[in-house]
Amino acid sequence: MNPGAMTTGQEILNFLIGVAFGIAIILLMLRVIFGLVRADYRNPISQTILMLTTPPLNLLRPIIPSIGRVDTAAIVLMVVLKFLELWLRVAVLGMQADPVVLLLVAVRELLITTIWVFIIALIVEVVMSWVQAGGGGGYNPIARLAADVNRPILGPLRRMLPSTGAIDFSPMIALVGLYILTIIVRGIF
């Protein structure tokens, strides 16, 4: 066995830690983003996210109130969960890490994950527009949420770019910009 390599048990445990914390963090992140972009909370997906994230946030709201549309309790909980995830992953390896470093890595990883939520939302909206244009029209809750999430990014780009007819180049430009932002965030931390 390679010295420093994870055992099978450590690898499985790290995977399970990542999945459990990852799901909780993504749900909280979507809740924050949906609130910021004023997504439709009557959407069944929004309702599910609200139902799953409200209980832990109700415990935090008395001490961490929202600031305007910013759900600060959810943001604090995301940072705490990401910190705990990283700490557990390091502990599974039998190592120790400086808590300040873990906190900085947690913030960096949350920023990168946030950017990736927007990248995925852009891709979903583009693909759904092709499907709906091909005769698969009708209400789709995923397409509606993707459009709501992308509106703050694509709206200004669409106003700045000249009209090209049937092809909308704003998602491509947004994807390039978001990927550059990912590179910048990785470079800062």
PDB file of C-alpha atoms in Angstrom:
ATOM      1  CA  MET A   1       0.000   0.000   0.000  1.00  0.00           C
ATOM      2  CA  ASN A   2       1.198   3.496  -0.836  1.00  0.00           C
ATOM      3  CA  PRO A   3       2.206   5.446   2.310  1.00  0.00           C
ATOM      4  CA  GLY A   4      -0.169   8.334   2.843  1.00  0.00           C
ATOM      5  CA  ALA A   5      -2.876   6.726   0.698  1.00  0.00           C
ATOM      6  CA  MET A   6      -6.361   6.336   2.115  1.00  0.00           C
ATOM      7  CA  THR A   7      -7.562   2.937   3.175  1.00  0.00           C
ATOM      8  CA  THR A   8     -10.783   1.652   1.649  1.00  0.00           C
ATOM      9  CA  GLY A   9     -12.619   2.418   4.899  1.00  0.00           C
ATOM     10  CA  GLN A  10     -11.274   5.977   4.987  1.00  0.00           C
ATOM     11  CA  GLU A  11     -12.227   6.507   1.350  1.00  0.00           C
ATOM     12  CA  ILE A  12     -15.789   5.261   1.949  1.00  0.00           C
ATOM     13  CA  LEU A  13     -16.141   7.380   5.087  1.00  0.00           C
ATOM     14  CA  ASN A  14     -14.815  10.485   3.297  1.00  0.00           C
ATOM     15  CA  PHE A  15     -17.268   9.853   0.453  1.00  0.00           C
ATOM     16  CA  LEU A  16     -20.226   9.497   2.828  1.00  0.00           C
ATOM     17  CA  ILE A  17     -19.227  12.629   4.751  1.00  0.00           C
ATOM     18  CA  GLY A  18     -19.023  14.554   1.471  1.00  0.00           C
ATOM     19  CA  VAL A  19     -22.426  13.326   0.300  1.00  0.00           C
ATOM     20  CA  ALA A  20     -24.231  14.015   3.585  1.00  0.00           C
ATOM     21  CA  PHE A  21     -22.786  17.487   4.084  1.00  0.00           C
ATOM     22  CA  GLY A  22     -22.948  18.274   0.355  1.00  0.00           C
ATOM     23  CA  ILE A  23     -26.689  17.649   0.148  1.00  0.00           C
ATOM     24  CA  ALA A  24     -27.394  19.817   3.204  1.00  0.00           C
ATOM     25  CA  ILE A  25     -25.165  22.627   1.932  1.00  0.00           C
ATOM     26  CA  ILE A  26     -26.667  22.610  -1.579  1.00  0.00           C
ATOM     27  CA  LEU A  27     -30.197  22.744  -0.181  1.00  0.00           C
ATOM     28  CA  LEU A  28     -29.281  25.723   2.010  1.00  0.00           C
ATOM     29  CA  MET A  29     -27.443  27.401  -0.859  1.00  0.00           C
ATOM     30  CA  LEU A  30     -30.426  27.024  -3.185  1.00  0.00           C
ATOM     31  CA  ARG A  31     -32.663  28.495  -0.489  1.00  0.00           C
ATOM     32  CA  VAL A  32     -30.385  31.536  -0.199  1.00  0.00           C
ATOM     33  CA  ILE A  33     -30.102  31.971  -3.973  1.00  0.00           C
ATOM     34  CA  PHE A  34     -33.857  31.559  -4.509  1.00  0.00           C
ATOM     35  CA  GLY A  35     -34.467  34.260  -1.911  1.00  0.00           C
ATOM     36  CA  LEU A  36     -31.957  36.642  -3.459  1.00  0.00           C
ATOM     37  CA  VAL A  37     -33.313  36.256  -7.006  1.00  0.00           C
ATOM     38  CA  ARG A  38     -36.921  36.201  -5.787  1.00  0.00           C
ATOM     39  CA  ALA A  39     -37.628  32.801  -7.273  1.00  0.00           C
ATOM     40  CA  ASP A  40     -41.193  31.540  -7.236  1.00  0.00           C
ATOM     41  CA  TYR A  41     -41.711  29.951  -3.807  1.00  0.00           C
ATOM     42  CA  ARG A  42     -44.921  28.282  -5.009  1.00  0.00           C
ATOM     43  CA  ASN A  43     -42.773  26.101  -7.277  1.00  0.00           C
ATOM     44  CA  PRO A  44     -42.839  22.483  -5.990  1.00  0.00           C
ATOM     45  CA  ILE A  45     -39.034  22.335  -5.938  1.00  0.00           C
ATOM     46  CA  SER A  46     -38.853  25.545  -3.907  1.00  0.00           C
ATOM     47  CA  GLN A  47     -41.486  24.159  -1.545  1.00  0.00           C
ATOM     48  CA  THR A  48     -39.453  20.981  -1.003  1.00  0.00           C
ATOM     49  CA  ILE A  49     -36.276  22.966  -0.296  1.00  0.00           C
ATOM     50  CA  LEU A  50     -38.154  25.202   2.134  1.00  0.00           C
ATOM     51  CA  MET A  51     -39.652  22.190   3.912  1.00  0.00           C
ATOM     52  CA  LEU A  52     -36.241  20.512   4.305  1.00  0.00           C
ATOM     53  CA  THR A  53     -34.288  23.582   5.391  1.00  0.00           C
ATOM     54  CA  THR A  54     -36.777  25.387   7.639  1.00  0.00           C
ATOM     55  CA  PRO A  55     -36.386  23.237  10.804  1.00  0.00           C
ATOM     56  CA  PRO A  56     -32.647  23.865  11.366  1.00  0.00           C
ATOM     57  CA  LEU A  57     -32.971  27.504  10.320  1.00  0.00           C
ATOM     58  CA  ASN A  58     -35.825  28.092  12.780  1.00  0.00           C
ATOM     59  CA  LEU A  59     -33.375  27.212  15.555  1.00  0.00           C
ATOM     60  CA  LEU A  60     -30.882  29.830  14.333  1.00  0.00           C
ATOM     61  CA  ARG A  61     -33.202  32.681  13.356  1.00  0.00           C
ATOM     62  CA  PRO A  62     -33.683  34.034  16.911  1.00  0.00           C
ATOM     63  CA  ILE A  63     -29.929  34.661  17.169  1.00  0.00           C
ATOM     64  CA  ILE A  64     -29.079  35.212  13.484  1.00  0.00           C
ATOM     65  CA  PRO A  65     -31.824  37.277  11.812  1.00  0.00           C
ATOM     66  CA  SER A  66     -32.028  37.866   8.079  1.00  0.00           C
ATOM     67  CA  ILE A  67     -30.679  41.103   6.653  1.00  0.00           C
ATOM     68  CA  GLY A  68     -33.163  42.192   4.008  1.00  0.00           C
ATOM     69  CA  ARG A  69     -33.460  39.366   1.486  1.00  0.00           C
ATOM     70  CA  VAL A  70     -30.180  37.805   2.684  1.00  0.00           C
ATOM     71  CA  ASP A  71     -30.846  34.690   4.747  1.00  0.00           C
ATOM     72  CA  THR A  72     -27.892  35.111   7.097  1.00  0.00           C
ATOM     73  CA  ALA A  73     -28.864  32.113   9.236  1.00  0.00           C
ATOM     74  CA  ALA A  74     -28.624  29.865   6.168  1.00  0.00           C
ATOM     75  CA  ILE A  75     -25.269  31.378   5.181  1.00  0.00           C
ATOM     76  CA  VAL A  76     -23.840  30.906   8.676  1.00  0.00           C
ATOM     77  CA  LEU A  77     -25.141  27.333   8.769  1.00  0.00           C
ATOM     78  CA  MET A  78     -23.542  26.624   5.362  1.00  0.00           C
ATOM     79  CA  VAL A  79     -20.170  27.897   6.583  1.00  0.00           C
ATOM     80  CA  VAL A  80     -20.424  25.859   9.787  1.00  0.00           C
ATOM     81  CA  LEU A  81     -21.426  22.716   7.886  1.00  0.00           C
ATOM     82  CA  LYS A  82     -18.626  23.129   5.334  1.00  0.00           C
ATOM     83  CA  PHE A  83     -16.115  23.711   8.138  1.00  0.00           C
ATOM     84  CA  LEU A  84     -17.331  20.572   9.944  1.00  0.00           C
ATOM     85  CA  GLU A  85     -17.198  18.570   6.712  1.00  0.00           C
ATOM     86  CA  LEU A  86     -13.585  19.595   6.087  1.00  0.00           C
ATOM     87  CA  TRP A  87     -12.618  18.975   9.720  1.00  0.00           C
ATOM     88  CA  LEU A  88     -14.179  15.486   9.638  1.00  0.00           C
ATOM     89  CA  ARG A  89     -12.469  14.642   6.348  1.00  0.00           C
ATOM     90  CA  VAL A  90      -9.112  15.661   7.776  1.00  0.00           C
ATOM     91  CA  ALA A  91      -9.819  13.741  11.014  1.00  0.00           C
ATOM     92  CA  VAL A  92     -10.713  10.583   9.057  1.00  0.00           C
ATOM     93  CA  LEU A  93      -7.223  10.725   7.575  1.00  0.00           C
ATOM     94  CA  GLY A  94      -5.759  10.950  11.086  1.00  0.00           C
ATOM     95  CA  MET A  95      -4.463  14.446  10.454  1.00  0.00           C
ATOM     96  CA  GLN A  96      -4.961  17.861  11.990  1.00  0.00           C
ATOM     97  CA  ALA A  97      -5.500  21.221  10.346  1.00  0.00           C
ATOM     98  CA  ASP A  98      -5.428  24.817  11.500  1.00  0.00           C
ATOM     99  CA  PRO A  99      -9.038  25.944  12.127  1.00  0.00           C
ATOM    100  CA  VAL A 100      -8.388  29.290  10.404  1.00  0.00           C
ATOM    101  CA  VAL A 101      -7.151  27.477   7.293  1.00  0.00           C
ATOM    102  CA  LEU A 102     -10.211  25.207   7.392  1.00  0.00           C
ATOM    103  CA  LEU A 103     -12.478  28.252   7.667  1.00  0.00           C
ATOM    104  CA  LEU A 104     -10.813  29.933   4.683  1.00  0.00           C
ATOM    105  CA  VAL A 105     -11.023  26.744   2.634  1.00  0.00           C
ATOM    106  CA  ALA A 106     -14.684  26.386   3.644  1.00  0.00           C
ATOM    107  CA  VAL A 107     -15.483  29.914   2.422  1.00  0.00           C
ATOM    108  CA  ARG A 108     -13.560  29.331  -0.819  1.00  0.00           C
ATOM    109  CA  GLU A 109     -15.339  26.040  -1.475  1.00  0.00           C
ATOM    110  CA  LEU A 110     -18.741  27.614  -0.786  1.00  0.00           C
ATOM    111  CA  LEU A 111     -18.003  30.457  -3.209  1.00  0.00           C
ATOM    112  CA  ILE A 112     -16.933  27.985  -5.889  1.00  0.00           C
ATOM    113  CA  THR A 113     -20.021  25.848  -5.275  1.00  0.00           C
ATOM    114  CA  THR A 114     -22.210  28.956  -5.577  1.00  0.00           C
ATOM    115  CA  ILE A 115     -20.647  29.788  -8.925  1.00  0.00           C
ATOM    116  CA  TRP A 116     -21.220  26.200 -10.070  1.00  0.00           C
ATOM    117  CA  VAL A 117     -24.895  26.427  -9.080  1.00  0.00           C
ATOM    118  CA  PHE A 118     -25.202  29.342 -11.503  1.00  0.00           C
ATOM    119  CA  ILE A 119     -23.233  27.493 -14.209  1.00  0.00           C
ATOM    120  CA  ILE A 120     -25.502  24.471 -13.894  1.00  0.00           C
ATOM    121  CA  ALA A 121     -28.606  26.683 -13.884  1.00  0.00           C
ATOM    122  CA  LEU A 122     -27.419  28.286 -17.134  1.00  0.00           C
ATOM    123  CA  ILE A 123     -26.848  24.911 -18.767  1.00  0.00           C
ATOM    124  CA  VAL A 124     -30.250  23.664 -17.571  1.00  0.00           C
ATOM    125  CA  GLU A 125     -31.996  26.751 -18.956  1.00  0.00           C
ATOM    126  CA  VAL A 126     -30.273  26.415 -22.335  1.00  0.00           C
ATOM    127  CA  VAL A 127     -31.044  22.702 -22.649  1.00  0.00           C
ATOM    128  CA  MET A 128     -34.635  23.191 -21.479  1.00  0.00           C
ATOM    129  CA  SER A 129     -35.116  25.952 -24.051  1.00  0.00           C
ATOM    130  CA  TRP A 130     -34.073  23.506 -26.778  1.00  0.00           C
ATOM    131  CA  VAL A 131     -36.471  20.855 -25.474  1.00  0.00           C
ATOM    132  CA  GLN A 132     -39.359  23.286 -25.152  1.00  0.00           C
ATOM    133  CA  ALA A 133     -38.611  24.777 -28.575  1.00  0.00           C
ATOM    134  CA  GLY A 134     -38.779  21.263 -30.017  1.00  0.00           C
ATOM    135  CA  GLY A 135     -42.394  20.790 -28.992  1.00  0.00           C
ATOM    136  CA  GLY A 136     -41.961  19.792 -25.355  1.00  0.00           C
ATOM    137  CA  GLY A 137     -43.588  22.994 -24.133  1.00  0.00           C
ATOM    138  CA  GLY A 138     -45.641  23.441 -21.025  1.00  0.00           C
ATOM    139  CA  TYR A 139     -44.818  24.321 -17.452  1.00  0.00           C
ATOM    140  CA  ASN A 140     -41.658  22.776 -16.088  1.00  0.00           C
ATOM    141  CA  PRO A 141     -40.705  23.681 -12.493  1.00  0.00           C
ATOM    142  CA  ILE A 142     -36.989  23.094 -13.134  1.00  0.00           C
ATOM    143  CA  ALA A 143     -36.989  25.350 -16.197  1.00  0.00           C
ATOM    144  CA  ARG A 144     -38.840  28.073 -14.281  1.00  0.00           C
ATOM    145  CA  LEU A 145     -36.371  27.988 -11.377  1.00  0.00           C
ATOM    146  CA  ALA A 146     -33.369  27.970 -13.721  1.00  0.00           C
ATOM    147  CA  ALA A 147     -34.776  31.040 -15.495  1.00  0.00           C
ATOM    148  CA  ASP A 148     -35.381  32.763 -12.136  1.00  0.00           C
ATOM    149  CA  VAL A 149     -31.814  32.024 -10.978  1.00  0.00           C
ATOM    150  CA  ASN A 150     -30.300  33.184 -14.278  1.00  0.00           C
ATOM    151  CA  ARG A 151     -32.354  36.365 -14.644  1.00  0.00           C
ATOM    152  CA  PRO A 152     -29.920  38.614 -12.684  1.00  0.00           C
ATOM    153  CA  ILE A 153     -27.026  37.421 -14.863  1.00  0.00           C
ATOM    154  CA  LEU A 154     -28.655  37.080 -18.275  1.00  0.00           C
ATOM    155  CA  GLY A 155     -30.923  40.138 -18.082  1.00  0.00           C
ATOM    156  CA  PRO A 156     -28.109  42.721 -18.105  1.00  0.00           C
ATOM    157  CA  LEU A 157     -26.159  40.741 -20.717  1.00  0.00           C
ATOM    158  CA  ARG A 158     -29.183  40.559 -23.019  1.00  0.00           C
ATOM    159  CA  ARG A 159     -29.665  44.308 -22.736  1.00  0.00           C
ATOM    160  CA  MET A 160     -25.982  44.947 -23.563  1.00  0.00           C
ATOM    161  CA  LEU A 161     -25.651  42.538 -26.489  1.00  0.00           C
ATOM    162  CA  PRO A 162     -27.064  43.327 -29.910  1.00  0.00           C
ATOM    163  CA  SER A 163     -30.033  41.232 -31.002  1.00  0.00           C
ATOM    164  CA  THR A 164     -28.889  38.365 -33.213  1.00  0.00           C
ATOM    165  CA  GLY A 165     -32.271  36.854 -33.969  1.00  0.00           C
ATOM    166  CA  ALA A 166     -32.792  33.240 -32.999  1.00  0.00           C
ATOM    167  CA  ILE A 167     -29.468  32.707 -31.215  1.00  0.00           C
ATOM    168  CA  ASP A 168     -28.968  34.089 -27.716  1.00  0.00           C
ATOM    169  CA  PHE A 169     -25.251  34.443 -26.977  1.00  0.00           C
ATOM    170  CA  SER A 170     -25.751  35.730 -23.415  1.00  0.00           C
ATOM    171  CA  PRO A 171     -25.600  32.252 -21.780  1.00  0.00           C
ATOM    172  CA  MET A 172     -22.260  31.538 -23.478  1.00  0.00           C
ATOM    173  CA  ILE A 173     -20.801  34.845 -22.327  1.00  0.00           C
ATOM    174  CA  ALA A 174     -22.175  34.257 -18.808  1.00  0.00           C
ATOM    175  CA  LEU A 175     -20.607  30.776 -18.699  1.00  0.00           C
ATOM    176  CA  VAL A 176     -17.210  32.155 -19.716  1.00  0.00           C
ATOM    177  CA  GLY A 177     -17.508  34.921 -17.107  1.00  0.00           C
ATOM    178  CA  LEU A 178     -18.527  32.510 -14.354  1.00  0.00           C
ATOM    179  CA  TYR A 179     -15.691  30.147 -15.169  1.00  0.00           C
ATOM    180  CA  ILE A 180     -13.216  33.065 -15.052  1.00  0.00           C
ATOM    181  CA  LEU A 181     -14.718  34.023 -11.682  1.00  0.00           C
ATOM    182  CA  THR A 182     -14.066  30.449 -10.470  1.00  0.00           C
ATOM    183  CA  ILE A 183     -10.418  30.775 -11.496  1.00  0.00           C
ATOM    184  CA  ILE A 184     -10.144  34.109  -9.672  1.00  0.00           C
ATOM    185  CA  VAL A 185     -11.681  32.709  -6.458  1.00  0.00           C
ATOM    186  CA  ARG A 186      -9.313  29.727  -6.546  1.00  0.00           C
ATOM    187  CA  GLY A 187      -6.389  32.106  -7.061  1.00  0.00           C
ATOM    188  CA  ILE A 188      -7.311  34.374  -4.154  1.00  0.00           C
ATOM    189  CA  PHE A 189      -7.529  31.632  -1.539  1.00  0.00           C
TER     190      PHE A 189
END
